[in-house]
PDB file of C-alpha atoms in Angstrom:
ATOM      1  CA  MET A   1      13.026  20.746 -29.743  1.00 44.00           C
ATOM      2  CA  ALA A   2      14.957  17.602 -28.821  1.00 48.00           C
ATOM      3  CA  ASN A   3      16.317  19.297 -25.687  1.00 53.00           C
ATOM      4  CA  ALA A   4      12.803  20.279 -24.580  1.00 55.00           C
ATOM      5  CA  THR A   5      11.559  16.731 -25.109  1.00 69.00           C
ATOM      6  CA  THR A   6      14.540  15.316 -23.209  1.00 69.00           C
ATOM      7  CA  ALA A   7      13.923  17.709 -20.305  1.00 60.00           C
ATOM      8  CA  ASP A   8      10.200  16.870 -20.301  1.00 75.00           C
ATOM      9  CA  ASN A   9      10.978  13.146 -20.273  1.00 84.00           C
ATOM     10  CA  SER A  10      13.518  13.643 -17.476  1.00 86.00           C
ATOM     11  CA  ARG A  11      10.925  15.457 -15.363  1.00 90.00           C
ATOM     12  CA  THR A  12       8.322  12.758 -15.986  1.00 92.00           C
ATOM     13  CA  LEU A  13      10.786   9.993 -15.127  1.00 94.00           C
ATOM     14  CA  ALA A  14      11.930  11.869 -12.021  1.00 93.00           C
ATOM     15  CA  ALA A  15       8.317  12.325 -10.896  1.00 95.00           C
ATOM     16  CA  LEU A  16       7.605   8.631 -11.486  1.00 97.00           C
ATOM     17  CA  ALA A  17      10.812   7.500  -9.763  1.00 97.00           C
ATOM     18  CA  VAL A  18      10.482   9.728  -6.707  1.00 97.00           C
ATOM     19  CA  THR A  19       6.801   8.880  -6.234  1.00 98.00           C
ATOM     20  CA  ALA A  20       7.443   5.146  -6.596  1.00 98.00           C
ATOM     21  CA  GLY A  21      10.383   5.455  -4.194  1.00 97.00           C
ATOM     22  CA  MET A  22       8.284   7.263  -1.607  1.00 98.00           C
ATOM     23  CA  ILE A  23       5.493   4.691  -1.881  1.00 98.00           C
ATOM     24  CA  LEU A  24       8.019   1.856  -1.554  1.00 97.00           C
ATOM     25  CA  THR A  25       9.712   3.453   1.457  1.00 96.00           C
ATOM     26  CA  VAL A  26       6.575   4.222   3.462  1.00 95.00           C
ATOM     27  CA  GLY A  27       5.015   0.948   2.293  1.00 95.00           C
ATOM     28  CA  SER A  28       8.011  -0.920   3.693  1.00 94.00           C
ATOM     29  CA  ALA A  29       7.614   0.857   7.028  1.00 92.00           C
ATOM     30  CA  LEU A  30       3.928  -0.044   7.109  1.00 93.00           C
ATOM     31  CA  GLY A  31       4.786  -3.628   6.152  1.00 93.00           C
ATOM     32  CA  PHE A  32       7.272  -3.943   9.012  1.00 88.00           C
ATOM     33  CA  GLN A  33       4.584  -2.570  11.314  1.00 89.00           C
ATOM     34  CA  HIS A  34       1.549  -4.578  10.215  1.00 92.00           C
ATOM     35  CA  ILE A  35       3.152  -7.746   8.854  1.00 92.00           C
ATOM     36  CA  GLY A  36       6.406  -7.877  10.791  1.00 88.00           C
ATOM     37  CA  GLY A  37       4.876  -6.819  14.095  1.00 85.00           C
ATOM     38  CA  TYR A  38       7.245  -3.910  14.749  1.00 85.00           C
ATOM     39  CA  THR A  39       5.427  -1.259  16.781  1.00 85.00           C
ATOM     40  CA  PRO A  40       6.670   2.194  15.754  1.00 87.00           C
ATOM     41  CA  CYS A  41       7.675   4.783  18.312  1.00 88.00           C
ATOM     42  CA  ALA A  42       6.507   8.404  18.178  1.00 87.00           C
ATOM     43  CA  LEU A  43       9.516   9.525  16.122  1.00 91.00           C
ATOM     44  CA  CYS A  44       9.050   6.624  13.690  1.00 90.00           C
ATOM     45  CA  LEU A  45       5.508   7.803  13.054  1.00 91.00           C
ATOM     46  CA  LEU A  46       6.651  11.415  12.703  1.00 92.00           C
ATOM     47  CA  GLN A  47       9.196  10.417  10.042  1.00 95.00           C
ATOM     48  CA  ARG A  48       6.362   9.129   7.853  1.00 95.00           C
ATOM     49  CA  ASP A  49       4.636  12.513   7.660  1.00 96.00           C
ATOM     50  CA  PRO A  50       6.838  13.961   4.879  1.00 97.00           C
ATOM     51  CA  TYR A  51       5.985  10.908   2.773  1.00 98.00           C
ATOM     52  CA  TYR A  52       2.268  11.243   3.444  1.00 97.00           C
ATOM     53  CA  TYR A  53       2.393  14.885   2.317  1.00 97.00           C
ATOM     54  CA  ALA A  54       4.743  14.347  -0.625  1.00 98.00           C
ATOM     55  CA  ILE A  55       3.148  11.277  -2.240  1.00 98.00           C
ATOM     56  CA  PRO A  56       0.059  13.238  -3.383  1.00 98.00           C
ATOM     57  CA  LEU A  57       2.411  15.951  -4.685  1.00 98.00           C
ATOM     58  CA  GLY A  58       4.258  13.258  -6.619  1.00 97.00           C
ATOM     59  CA  ILE A  59       1.042  11.996  -8.154  1.00 98.00           C
ATOM     60  CA  LEU A  60       0.204  15.578  -9.155  1.00 97.00           C
ATOM     61  CA  ALA A  61       3.707  16.033 -10.604  1.00 96.00           C
ATOM     62  CA  ILE A  62       3.257  12.898 -12.711  1.00 96.00           C
ATOM     63  CA  ALA A  63      -0.129  14.129 -13.936  1.00 96.00           C
ATOM     64  CA  THR A  64       1.079  17.656 -14.723  1.00 95.00           C
ATOM     65  CA  SER A  65       4.030  16.272 -16.641  1.00 92.00           C
ATOM     66  CA  ILE A  66       2.077  13.655 -18.587  1.00 92.00           C
ATOM     67  CA  PHE A  67      -0.746  16.062 -19.471  1.00 93.00           C
ATOM     68  CA  LYS A  68       1.757  18.759 -20.518  1.00 90.00           C
ATOM     69  CA  LEU A  69       0.560  21.398 -18.077  1.00 92.00           C
ATOM     70  CA  PRO A  70       2.925  24.350 -17.622  1.00 91.00           C
ATOM     71  CA  VAL A  71       6.421  23.101 -16.845  1.00 92.00           C
ATOM     72  CA  GLN A  72       6.692  25.448 -13.868  1.00 94.00           C
ATOM     73  CA  ILE A  73       3.959  23.528 -12.041  1.00 95.00           C
ATOM     74  CA  THR A  74       5.763  20.199 -12.372  1.00 94.00           C
ATOM     75  CA  ARG A  75       9.070  21.787 -11.386  1.00 95.00           C
ATOM     76  CA  LEU A  76       7.485  23.428  -8.331  1.00 97.00           C
ATOM     77  CA  LEU A  77       5.876  20.156  -7.243  1.00 97.00           C
ATOM     78  CA  LEU A  78       9.184  18.298  -7.608  1.00 97.00           C
ATOM     79  CA  ALA A  79      10.970  21.023  -5.636  1.00 97.00           C
ATOM     80  CA  LEU A  80       8.371  20.757  -2.851  1.00 98.00           C
ATOM     81  CA  ILE A  81       8.862  16.985  -2.794  1.00 98.00           C
ATOM     82  CA  GLY A  82      12.610  17.546  -2.511  1.00 98.00           C
ATOM     83  CA  VAL A  83      12.114  19.879   0.446  1.00 98.00           C
ATOM     84  CA  ALA A  84       9.757  17.376   2.113  1.00 98.00           C
ATOM     85  CA  MET A  85      12.342  14.626   1.700  1.00 98.00           C
ATOM     86  CA  LEU A  86      15.054  16.844   3.209  1.00 98.00           C
ATOM     87  CA  ILE A  87      12.753  17.417   6.181  1.00 98.00           C
ATOM     88  CA  GLY A  88      12.321  13.634   6.376  1.00 97.00           C
ATOM     89  CA  ALA A  89      16.105  13.215   6.324  1.00 97.00           C
ATOM     90  CA  GLY A  90      16.402  15.742   9.151  1.00 97.00           C
ATOM     91  CA  LEU A  91      13.825  13.858  11.203  1.00 96.00           C
ATOM     92  CA  GLY A  92      15.736  10.636  10.532  1.00 95.00           C
ATOM     93  CA  VAL A  93      19.031  12.185  11.674  1.00 96.00           C
ATOM     94  CA  TYR A  94      17.308  13.445  14.819  1.00 95.00           C
ATOM     95  CA  HIS A  95      15.822  10.015  15.551  1.00 93.00           C
ATOM     96  CA  ALA A  96      19.108   8.211  14.868  1.00 92.00           C
ATOM     97  CA  GLY A  97      20.823  10.652  17.230  1.00 92.00           C
ATOM     98  CA  VAL A  98      18.283   9.800  19.924  1.00 91.00           C
ATOM     99  CA  GLU A  99      18.901   6.085  19.331  1.00 88.00           C
ATOM    100  CA  TRP A 100      22.677   6.514  19.623  1.00 88.00           C
ATOM    101  CA  GLY A 101      22.290   8.707  22.730  1.00 86.00           C
ATOM    102  CA  PHE A 102      23.693  11.880  21.138  1.00 89.00           C
ATOM    103  CA  TRP A 103      20.726  13.887  22.447  1.00 88.00           C
ATOM    104  CA  GLU A 104      17.455  13.452  24.291  1.00 84.00           C
ATOM    105  CA  GLY A 105      14.275  12.517  22.485  1.00 82.00           C
ATOM    106  CA  PRO A 106      10.966  14.298  22.968  1.00 83.00           C
ATOM    107  CA  ILE A 107       8.701  13.456  25.882  1.00 82.00           C
ATOM    108  CA  THR A 108       6.222  11.869  23.446  1.00 75.00           C
ATOM    109  CA  CYS A 109       8.675   9.021  22.882  1.00 78.00           C
ATOM    110  CA  ALA A 110       7.279   7.306  25.937  1.00 67.00           C
ATOM    111  CA  THR A 111       3.652   7.617  24.877  1.00 49.00           C
ATOM    112  CA  GLY A 112       3.278   6.907  21.165  1.00 44.00           C
ATOM    113  CA  ALA A 113       1.744   4.232  18.935  1.00 45.00           C
ATOM    114  CA  PRO A 114      -0.269   1.887  21.139  1.00 50.00           C
ATOM    115  CA  SER A 115      -1.380  -1.456  19.736  1.00 55.00           C
ATOM    116  CA  ILE A 116      -4.868  -1.874  18.312  1.00 58.00           C
ATOM    117  CA  THR A 117      -7.517  -3.111  20.741  1.00 58.00           C
ATOM    118  CA  THR A 118     -10.031  -5.583  19.359  1.00 63.00           C
ATOM    119  CA  ASN A 119     -12.356  -5.575  22.378  1.00 67.00           C
ATOM    120  CA  ALA A 120     -13.991  -2.256  23.252  1.00 64.00           C
ATOM    121  CA  GLY A 121     -14.618  -3.443  26.820  1.00 66.00           C
ATOM    122  CA  ASP A 122     -10.878  -3.815  27.382  1.00 66.00           C
ATOM    123  CA  LEU A 123     -10.018  -0.415  25.943  1.00 62.00           C
ATOM    124  CA  LEU A 124      -9.448   1.398  29.250  1.00 65.00           C
ATOM    125  CA  GLY A 125      -7.546  -1.531  30.720  1.00 65.00           C
ATOM    126  CA  ASN A 126      -5.322  -1.742  27.662  1.00 62.00           C
ATOM    127  CA  LEU A 127      -4.464   1.951  27.838  1.00 60.00           C
ATOM    128  CA  ASN A 128      -2.643   1.302  31.094  1.00 60.00           C
ATOM    129  CA  ALA A 129      -1.115  -2.021  30.039  1.00 60.00           C
ATOM    130  CA  ILE A 130       0.297  -1.144  26.612  1.00 58.00           C
ATOM    131  CA  LYS A 131       3.684   0.516  26.542  1.00 64.00           C
ATOM    132  CA  ALA A 132       4.871   2.081  23.323  1.00 70.00           C
ATOM    133  CA  PRO A 133       8.463   1.398  22.357  1.00 76.00           C
ATOM    134  CA  SER A 134      11.062   3.900  23.407  1.00 79.00           C
ATOM    135  CA  CYS A 135      12.561   6.111  20.719  1.00 78.00           C
ATOM    136  CA  ASN A 136      15.963   5.365  22.268  1.00 78.00           C
ATOM    137  CA  ASP A 137      15.937   1.712  21.232  1.00 75.00           C
ATOM    138  CA  ALA A 138      16.275   0.718  17.587  1.00 73.00           C
ATOM    139  CA  ALA A 139      13.840  -2.106  16.834  1.00 74.00           C
ATOM    140  CA  LEU A 140      16.197  -3.558  14.221  1.00 72.00           C
ATOM    141  CA  ARG A 141      19.591  -2.725  12.760  1.00 74.00           C
ATOM    142  CA  VAL A 142      20.549  -3.781   9.253  1.00 73.00           C
ATOM    143  CA  LEU A 143      24.195  -3.258   8.275  1.00 86.00           C
ATOM    144  CA  GLY A 144      24.570  -1.146  11.408  1.00 82.00           C
ATOM    145  CA  LEU A 145      21.723   1.228  10.590  1.00 83.00           C
ATOM    146  CA  SER A 146      18.315   1.428  12.229  1.00 87.00           C
ATOM    147  CA  PHE A 147      15.110   2.204  10.369  1.00 89.00           C
ATOM    148  CA  ALA A 148      15.807   5.884  11.114  1.00 90.00           C
ATOM    149  CA  GLY A 149      19.261   5.647   9.553  1.00 91.00           C
ATOM    150  CA  TRP A 150      17.913   3.954   6.446  1.00 93.00           C
ATOM    151  CA  ASN A 151      15.236   6.631   6.236  1.00 95.00           C
ATOM    152  CA  VAL A 152      17.980   9.271   6.083  1.00 96.00           C
ATOM    153  CA  ILE A 153      19.588   7.506   3.124  1.00 96.00           C
ATOM    154  CA  ALA A 154      16.256   6.972   1.349  1.00 97.00           C
ATOM    155  CA  SER A 155      15.124  10.555   1.969  1.00 98.00           C
ATOM    156  CA  ILE A 156      18.370  12.052   0.649  1.00 98.00           C
ATOM    157  CA  ALA A 157      18.257   9.843  -2.453  1.00 98.00           C
ATOM    158  CA  LEU A 158      14.619  10.760  -3.083  1.00 98.00           C
ATOM    159  CA  ALA A 159      15.366  14.461  -2.539  1.00 98.00           C
ATOM    160  CA  ALA A 160      18.191  14.228  -5.092  1.00 98.00           C
ATOM    161  CA  ILE A 161      15.856  12.654  -7.658  1.00 97.00           C
ATOM    162  CA  ALA A 162      13.190  15.294  -7.022  1.00 97.00           C
ATOM    163  CA  PHE A 163      15.653  18.188  -7.260  1.00 97.00           C
ATOM    164  CA  PHE A 164      17.155  16.697 -10.431  1.00 94.00           C
ATOM    165  CA  GLY A 165      13.703  16.634 -12.013  1.00 93.00           C
ATOM    166  CA  ALA A 166      12.941  20.150 -10.791  1.00 93.00           C
ATOM    167  CA  SER A 167      16.186  21.473 -12.260  1.00 91.00           C
ATOM    168  CA  ARG A 168      15.485  20.202 -15.785  1.00 77.00           C
ATOM    169  CA  LYS A 169      14.608  23.270 -17.837  1.00 74.00           C
ATOM    170  CA  SER A 170      12.956  23.200 -21.230  1.00 63.00           C
ATOM    171  CA  ARG A 171      14.821  25.214 -23.826  1.00 47.00           C
TER     172      ARG A 171
END
């Protein structure tokens, strides 16, 4: 019985940790955008998608674990979160490769994420004036890594936590 309780607690903690980590990661990106003034490129926005899909799964995993629903549901949700985070890591590697010039970015890199217009009368004029940042240029590097590089690290760490929780079997 103690092993089952330990496994259940491990799954709950993993669900809490991975969900909090995902919220913190995407929240930081949104903070840099809206508070710091960094305009994201098309690939930056694409890298957020796995988080947007996985955060609700994390909330469900927390609920299924806390309310003692069948263990298989929580394990499946954690496994899906792990897969989503691996996809996020892959997108981050792709974006970092574009930034370092290892390969070409998609055509959408020249046309993503315009700024918000506050005057509807200027909308058409602003469409021609606003240039989205290029996916080739890192907006900021911290310890040699761009946001995309840090996303790879965060995504792999979050995937590891999710897969750890998914692998915990009740005896």
